XYZ file of C-alpha atoms in Angstrom:
101
model
C -25.709 203.404 -60.032
C -28.160 200.514 -60.203
C -30.621 199.694 -57.536
C -30.918 196.102 -58.741
C -29.564 193.628 -56.245
C -26.455 191.681 -57.278
C -27.229 188.123 -58.300
C -26.267 185.425 -55.824
C -22.812 183.839 -56.624
C -23.147 181.124 -59.201
C -26.674 181.975 -60.306
C -25.917 183.675 -63.686
C -23.625 180.848 -64.702
C -25.997 178.084 -63.594
C -29.119 179.661 -65.053
C -27.261 180.047 -68.404
C -26.308 176.296 -68.328
C -29.979 175.319 -67.710
C -31.210 177.648 -70.501
C -28.597 176.310 -72.896
C -29.524 172.716 -72.108
C -33.191 173.237 -72.800
C -32.470 175.045 -76.044
C -30.079 172.389 -77.304
C -31.394 169.071 -76.085
C -33.467 168.382 -79.127
C -35.502 165.228 -79.722
C -32.843 162.578 -80.598
C -30.915 160.581 -78.048
C -27.679 161.768 -79.555
C -28.614 165.457 -79.186
C -29.957 164.878 -75.699
C -26.784 163.037 -74.665
C -24.615 165.898 -76.081
C -26.719 168.514 -74.261
C -26.603 166.563 -71.025
C -22.832 166.202 -71.264
C -22.335 169.917 -71.890
C -24.800 170.785 -69.109
C -22.991 168.505 -66.673
C -19.615 170.188 -67.415
C -21.117 173.667 -67.251
C -22.959 173.037 -64.032
C -19.795 171.681 -62.414
C -18.020 174.963 -63.406
C -20.975 177.027 -62.111
C -20.856 175.170 -58.805
C -17.301 176.496 -58.234
C -18.627 180.065 -57.894
C -21.807 179.061 -55.982
C -22.408 179.189 -52.217
C -25.032 177.836 -49.864
C -28.361 176.821 -51.447
C -27.093 177.729 -54.933
C -24.155 175.412 -54.480
C -26.418 172.565 -53.283
C -28.807 172.840 -56.286
C -25.880 173.153 -58.771
C -24.433 169.959 -57.404
C -27.833 168.223 -57.661
C -28.202 169.447 -61.235
C -24.689 168.192 -62.078
C -25.728 164.820 -60.834
C -29.020 164.941 -62.721
C -27.247 165.751 -66.046
C -24.649 163.088 -65.408
C -27.389 160.499 -64.689
C -29.242 161.434 -67.905
C -26.193 161.002 -70.034
C -25.336 157.638 -68.387
C -28.887 156.432 -69.094
C -28.769 157.577 -72.704
C -25.369 155.904 -73.286
C -26.563 152.665 -71.674
C -23.878 152.909 -68.943
C -26.686 152.569 -66.342
C -30.194 151.434 -66.616
C -32.841 153.892 -65.530
C -35.982 155.691 -66.471
C -34.937 158.616 -68.694
C -38.351 160.287 -68.260
C -37.982 160.191 -64.488
C -34.483 161.594 -64.822
C -35.789 164.414 -66.960
C -38.546 165.166 -64.414
C -36.032 165.322 -61.596
C -33.882 167.641 -63.593
C -36.822 169.924 -64.358
C -37.728 170.020 -60.642
C -34.120 170.827 -59.669
C -33.973 173.517 -62.455
C -37.086 175.117 -61.004
C -35.484 175.026 -57.559
C -32.507 176.795 -59.033
C -34.720 179.491 -60.542
C -36.489 179.892 -57.163
C -33.242 180.108 -55.198
C -31.792 182.590 -57.681
C -34.974 184.709 -57.869
C -35.241 184.136 -61.642
C -38.568 184.496 -63.440
């Protein structure tokens, strides 16, 4: 029997989405758009299992990834660097809430 606490609902899924995003985003607009689209979809699925603060940050990250892909496709105007910075802050909040290192 393990003495490790069980992860908060939604944390493993959401943390995996963030990790996958940072590994696959690349340096081209096309790869960043594809990674943001995949992350948006993954974060929406992760939010279904999440509760409380984890749910709130997964929804925020879903919006962040959606905003980034809209900026990259030209559907909305915006500062992509600012959107990336907001996503990074929200990803750190997720790590903090989930107790990840």
